[in-house]
Amino acid sequence: MPARGALKPKLVKVAEMKTIFVNEKDADRRWYLIDAADKPVGRVAAKVASLLRGKHKAAFAPNQECGDYVVVVNAGKAAMTGAKPENKMYHHHTGFPGGLRSVNYQKLLQRHPESPLLLAVKGMLPKGRLGRKLLSNVKIYAGAEHPHAAQNPVTMEI
């Protein structure tokens, strides 16, 4: 109880700021086309990961899937600088004892030309179920043709 004659504190109205949460079903999703020919793998992967996350949008939320779809063509012609084509190794484990398997960049490029770019993008996305869902929104092709012409993808330069 305030003392007699004490000043009453004034109530000040504060403008309320409302956080905008975009429903994933209502999000504006676009399609982008990126040509990776003669461009560094890491730069292409960084741009693709940013578009997949939706970091270029005002309604970005790190826990939501609000990004766009990305089609990457000519992934087999992406550039790797320095001595990385001979020295860079990709490792995976089969799950069995002694099951560590390794392959270098050149052999992986011969077997699966889109895999180095896919693995680079995967490493730049969040780990867990959100990252796995975001990875399904990128379509990577080794050649120049892709079956997504009906979506009218916007060409993006890197």
PDB file of C-alpha atoms in Angstrom:
ATOM      1  CA  MET A   1       0.000   0.000   0.000  1.00  0.00           C
ATOM      2  CA  PRO A   2       1.533   3.337  -1.038  1.00  0.00           C
ATOM      3  CA  ALA A   3       2.139   5.860   1.690  1.00  0.00           C
ATOM      4  CA  ARG A   4      -0.272   8.736   1.977  1.00  0.00           C
ATOM      5  CA  GLY A   5       0.653  11.540  -0.363  1.00  0.00           C
ATOM      6  CA  ALA A   6       2.978   9.316  -2.417  1.00  0.00           C
ATOM      7  CA  LEU A   7       2.918   9.722  -6.167  1.00  0.00           C
ATOM      8  CA  LYS A   8       1.086   7.094  -8.128  1.00  0.00           C
ATOM      9  CA  PRO A   9       3.101   5.602 -10.987  1.00  0.00           C
ATOM     10  CA  LYS A  10       1.743   6.567 -14.377  1.00  0.00           C
ATOM     11  CA  LEU A  11       0.668   3.801 -16.710  1.00  0.00           C
ATOM     12  CA  VAL A  12       2.401   4.204 -20.007  1.00  0.00           C
ATOM     13  CA  LYS A  13       0.925   2.624 -23.124  1.00  0.00           C
ATOM     14  CA  VAL A  14       3.476   0.763 -25.170  1.00  0.00           C
ATOM     15  CA  ALA A  15       2.906   0.061 -28.840  1.00  0.00           C
ATOM     16  CA  GLU A  16       2.537  -3.664 -29.280  1.00  0.00           C
ATOM     17  CA  MET A  17       4.698  -5.441 -31.827  1.00  0.00           C
ATOM     18  CA  LYS A  18       3.256  -8.631 -33.188  1.00  0.00           C
ATOM     19  CA  THR A  19       5.535 -11.328 -34.505  1.00  0.00           C
ATOM     20  CA  ILE A  20       4.374 -12.636 -37.847  1.00  0.00           C
ATOM     21  CA  PHE A  21       4.281 -16.409 -38.114  1.00  0.00           C
ATOM     22  CA  VAL A  22       3.766 -17.652 -41.635  1.00  0.00           C
ATOM     23  CA  ASN A  23       2.041 -20.980 -41.940  1.00  0.00           C
ATOM     24  CA  GLU A  24       4.190 -23.313 -44.016  1.00  0.00           C
ATOM     25  CA  LYS A  25       1.201 -24.079 -46.232  1.00  0.00           C
ATOM     26  CA  ASP A  26       0.563 -20.383 -46.880  1.00  0.00           C
ATOM     27  CA  ALA A  27       4.202 -19.460 -47.549  1.00  0.00           C
ATOM     28  CA  ASP A  28       5.034 -17.963 -50.943  1.00  0.00           C
ATOM     29  CA  ARG A  29       7.275 -20.620 -52.496  1.00  0.00           C
ATOM     30  CA  ARG A  30       9.122 -19.936 -55.731  1.00  0.00           C
ATOM     31  CA  TRP A  31      11.305 -22.011 -58.039  1.00  0.00           C
ATOM     32  CA  TYR A  32      14.852 -20.951 -58.920  1.00  0.00           C
ATOM     33  CA  LEU A  33      17.194 -22.346 -61.572  1.00  0.00           C
ATOM     34  CA  ILE A  34      20.950 -22.193 -61.006  1.00  0.00           C
ATOM     35  CA  ASP A  35      23.551 -23.144 -63.614  1.00  0.00           C
ATOM     36  CA  ALA A  36      26.613 -24.515 -61.778  1.00  0.00           C
ATOM     37  CA  ALA A  37      28.877 -24.849 -64.827  1.00  0.00           C
ATOM     38  CA  ASP A  38      32.390 -23.462 -64.122  1.00  0.00           C
ATOM     39  CA  LYS A  39      31.336 -22.044 -60.721  1.00  0.00           C
ATOM     40  CA  PRO A  40      32.944 -23.105 -57.424  1.00  0.00           C
ATOM     41  CA  VAL A  41      31.058 -25.886 -55.658  1.00  0.00           C
ATOM     42  CA  GLY A  42      31.076 -24.103 -52.301  1.00  0.00           C
ATOM     43  CA  ARG A  43      29.673 -20.840 -53.629  1.00  0.00           C
ATOM     44  CA  VAL A  44      26.875 -22.621 -55.452  1.00  0.00           C
ATOM     45  CA  ALA A  45      26.106 -24.722 -52.363  1.00  0.00           C
ATOM     46  CA  ALA A  46      26.028 -21.665 -50.086  1.00  0.00           C
ATOM     47  CA  LYS A  47      23.557 -19.871 -52.355  1.00  0.00           C
ATOM     48  CA  VAL A  48      21.372 -22.978 -52.686  1.00  0.00           C
ATOM     49  CA  ALA A  49      21.329 -23.534 -48.906  1.00  0.00           C
ATOM     50  CA  SER A  50      20.356 -19.905 -48.302  1.00  0.00           C
ATOM     51  CA  LEU A  51      17.481 -20.130 -50.795  1.00  0.00           C
ATOM     52  CA  LEU A  52      16.301 -23.429 -49.300  1.00  0.00           C
ATOM     53  CA  ARG A  53      16.225 -21.970 -45.778  1.00  0.00           C
ATOM     54  CA  GLY A  54      14.408 -18.827 -46.935  1.00  0.00           C
ATOM     55  CA  LYS A  55      16.929 -16.424 -45.419  1.00  0.00           C
ATOM     56  CA  HIS A  56      16.261 -13.901 -48.192  1.00  0.00           C
ATOM     57  CA  LYS A  57      12.630 -13.462 -47.066  1.00  0.00           C
ATOM     58  CA  ALA A  58      11.279 -11.041 -44.492  1.00  0.00           C
ATOM     59  CA  ALA A  59       9.229 -13.789 -42.838  1.00  0.00           C
ATOM     60  CA  PHE A  60      12.270 -16.037 -42.201  1.00  0.00           C
ATOM     61  CA  ALA A  61      12.025 -18.258 -39.151  1.00  0.00           C
ATOM     62  CA  PRO A  62      14.864 -20.648 -38.311  1.00  0.00           C
ATOM     63  CA  ASN A  63      12.471 -23.369 -37.145  1.00  0.00           C
ATOM     64  CA  GLN A  64      10.147 -23.343 -40.166  1.00  0.00           C
ATOM     65  CA  GLU A  65      10.313 -24.455 -43.747  1.00  0.00           C
ATOM     66  CA  CYS A  66       9.642 -21.188 -45.541  1.00  0.00           C
ATOM     67  CA  GLY A  67      12.289 -21.412 -48.268  1.00  0.00           C
ATOM     68  CA  ASP A  68      12.035 -21.910 -51.996  1.00  0.00           C
ATOM     69  CA  TYR A  69      12.620 -24.763 -54.408  1.00  0.00           C
ATOM     70  CA  VAL A  70      15.942 -24.825 -56.253  1.00  0.00           C
ATOM     71  CA  VAL A  71      16.877 -26.654 -59.457  1.00  0.00           C
ATOM     72  CA  VAL A  72      20.626 -26.930 -60.130  1.00  0.00           C
ATOM     73  CA  VAL A  73      21.798 -27.948 -63.613  1.00  0.00           C
ATOM     74  CA  ASN A  74      25.317 -28.799 -64.846  1.00  0.00           C
ATOM     75  CA  ALA A  75      26.357 -29.945 -61.370  1.00  0.00           C
ATOM     76  CA  GLY A  76      28.917 -32.276 -62.936  1.00  0.00           C
ATOM     77  CA  LYS A  77      30.722 -29.271 -64.453  1.00  0.00           C
ATOM     78  CA  ALA A  78      31.074 -27.329 -61.193  1.00  0.00           C
ATOM     79  CA  ALA A  79      34.621 -26.181 -60.500  1.00  0.00           C
ATOM     80  CA  MET A  80      36.823 -27.359 -57.666  1.00  0.00           C
ATOM     81  CA  THR A  81      39.861 -25.177 -57.010  1.00  0.00           C
ATOM     82  CA  GLY A  82      43.422 -26.073 -56.141  1.00  0.00           C
ATOM     83  CA  ALA A  83      44.487 -29.662 -55.511  1.00  0.00           C
ATOM     84  CA  LYS A  84      41.075 -30.629 -54.123  1.00  0.00           C
ATOM     85  CA  PRO A  85      40.045 -32.786 -57.106  1.00  0.00           C
ATOM     86  CA  GLU A  86      42.882 -35.194 -56.257  1.00  0.00           C
ATOM     87  CA  ASN A  87      43.048 -34.778 -52.463  1.00  0.00           C
ATOM     88  CA  LYS A  88      39.479 -34.182 -51.230  1.00  0.00           C
ATOM     89  CA  MET A  89      38.002 -37.316 -49.668  1.00  0.00           C
ATOM     90  CA  TYR A  90      34.380 -38.178 -48.926  1.00  0.00           C
ATOM     91  CA  HIS A  91      33.770 -40.647 -46.090  1.00  0.00           C
ATOM     92  CA  HIS A  92      30.745 -42.647 -45.001  1.00  0.00           C
ATOM     93  CA  HIS A  93      30.261 -45.554 -42.644  1.00  0.00           C
ATOM     94  CA  THR A  94      28.240 -48.641 -43.480  1.00  0.00           C
ATOM     95  CA  GLY A  95      27.251 -49.214 -39.856  1.00  0.00           C
ATOM     96  CA  PHE A  96      29.199 -52.447 -39.554  1.00  0.00           C
ATOM     97  CA  PRO A  97      32.517 -52.849 -37.697  1.00  0.00           C
ATOM     98  CA  GLY A  98      35.354 -51.685 -39.924  1.00  0.00           C
ATOM     99  CA  GLY A  99      32.836 -50.213 -42.354  1.00  0.00           C
ATOM    100  CA  LEU A 100      34.455 -46.833 -43.047  1.00  0.00           C
ATOM    101  CA  ARG A 101      34.423 -46.229 -46.807  1.00  0.00           C
ATOM    102  CA  SER A 102      36.265 -43.402 -48.535  1.00  0.00           C
ATOM    103  CA  VAL A 103      36.309 -42.102 -52.090  1.00  0.00           C
ATOM    104  CA  ASN A 104      38.046 -39.071 -53.550  1.00  0.00           C
ATOM    105  CA  TYR A 105      36.362 -36.262 -55.482  1.00  0.00           C
ATOM    106  CA  GLN A 106      37.325 -37.459 -58.965  1.00  0.00           C
ATOM    107  CA  LYS A 107      35.953 -40.988 -58.469  1.00  0.00           C
ATOM    108  CA  LEU A 108      32.761 -39.673 -56.873  1.00  0.00           C
ATOM    109  CA  LEU A 109      32.317 -37.268 -59.792  1.00  0.00           C
ATOM    110  CA  GLN A 110      32.655 -40.142 -62.276  1.00  0.00           C
ATOM    111  CA  ARG A 111      30.133 -42.373 -60.472  1.00  0.00           C
ATOM    112  CA  HIS A 112      27.602 -39.753 -59.325  1.00  0.00           C
ATOM    113  CA  PRO A 113      28.264 -36.298 -60.844  1.00  0.00           C
ATOM    114  CA  GLU A 114      25.657 -34.559 -58.678  1.00  0.00           C
ATOM    115  CA  SER A 115      26.835 -36.009 -55.321  1.00  0.00           C
ATOM    116  CA  PRO A 116      29.616 -33.507 -54.418  1.00  0.00           C
ATOM    117  CA  LEU A 117      27.219 -30.575 -54.730  1.00  0.00           C
ATOM    118  CA  LEU A 118      24.453 -32.446 -52.896  1.00  0.00           C
ATOM    119  CA  LEU A 119      26.804 -33.301 -50.020  1.00  0.00           C
ATOM    120  CA  ALA A 120      28.015 -29.678 -49.845  1.00  0.00           C
ATOM    121  CA  VAL A 121      24.438 -28.373 -49.627  1.00  0.00           C
ATOM    122  CA  LYS A 122      23.518 -31.039 -47.065  1.00  0.00           C
ATOM    123  CA  GLY A 123      26.402 -29.950 -44.833  1.00  0.00           C
ATOM    124  CA  MET A 124      25.168 -26.339 -44.885  1.00  0.00           C
ATOM    125  CA  LEU A 125      21.606 -27.168 -43.810  1.00  0.00           C
ATOM    126  CA  PRO A 126      20.425 -27.763 -40.234  1.00  0.00           C
ATOM    127  CA  LYS A 127      20.796 -31.271 -38.897  1.00  0.00           C
ATOM    128  CA  GLY A 128      17.624 -33.172 -38.025  1.00  0.00           C
ATOM    129  CA  ARG A 129      14.192 -33.472 -39.568  1.00  0.00           C
ATOM    130  CA  LEU A 130      14.033 -29.855 -40.796  1.00  0.00           C
ATOM    131  CA  GLY A 131      17.302 -30.258 -42.705  1.00  0.00           C
ATOM    132  CA  ARG A 132      16.121 -33.503 -44.285  1.00  0.00           C
ATOM    133  CA  LYS A 133      12.884 -31.844 -45.385  1.00  0.00           C
ATOM    134  CA  LEU A 134      14.742 -28.842 -46.809  1.00  0.00           C
ATOM    135  CA  LEU A 135      17.079 -31.146 -48.725  1.00  0.00           C
ATOM    136  CA  SER A 136      14.078 -32.622 -50.527  1.00  0.00           C
ATOM    137  CA  ASN A 137      13.383 -29.157 -52.004  1.00  0.00           C
ATOM    138  CA  VAL A 138      16.584 -29.098 -54.072  1.00  0.00           C
ATOM    139  CA  LYS A 139      16.779 -30.923 -57.393  1.00  0.00           C
ATOM    140  CA  ILE A 140      20.324 -31.431 -58.706  1.00  0.00           C
ATOM    141  CA  TYR A 141      21.075 -32.653 -62.237  1.00  0.00           C
ATOM    142  CA  ALA A 142      24.453 -33.472 -63.776  1.00  0.00           C
ATOM    143  CA  GLY A 143      23.443 -32.271 -67.262  1.00  0.00           C
ATOM    144  CA  ALA A 144      21.690 -29.223 -68.685  1.00  0.00           C
ATOM    145  CA  GLU A 145      18.214 -30.793 -68.944  1.00  0.00           C
ATOM    146  CA  HIS A 146      15.698 -30.887 -66.095  1.00  0.00           C
ATOM    147  CA  PRO A 147      12.042 -31.968 -65.896  1.00  0.00           C
ATOM    148  CA  HIS A 148      10.848 -28.888 -63.973  1.00  0.00           C
ATOM    149  CA  ALA A 149      10.067 -26.552 -66.881  1.00  0.00           C
ATOM    150  CA  ALA A 150       6.364 -26.546 -65.953  1.00  0.00           C
ATOM    151  CA  GLN A 151       7.183 -24.719 -62.696  1.00  0.00           C
ATOM    152  CA  ASN A 152       8.726 -21.801 -64.665  1.00  0.00           C
ATOM    153  CA  PRO A 153      11.881 -21.491 -62.527  1.00  0.00           C
ATOM    154  CA  VAL A 154      13.507 -18.063 -62.357  1.00  0.00           C
ATOM    155  CA  THR A 155      17.146 -18.123 -63.471  1.00  0.00           C
ATOM    156  CA  MET A 156      19.517 -16.935 -60.754  1.00  0.00           C
ATOM    157  CA  GLU A 157      23.136 -15.923 -61.343  1.00  0.00           C
ATOM    158  CA  ILE A 158      25.918 -16.556 -58.839  1.00  0.00           C
TER     159      ILE A 158
END
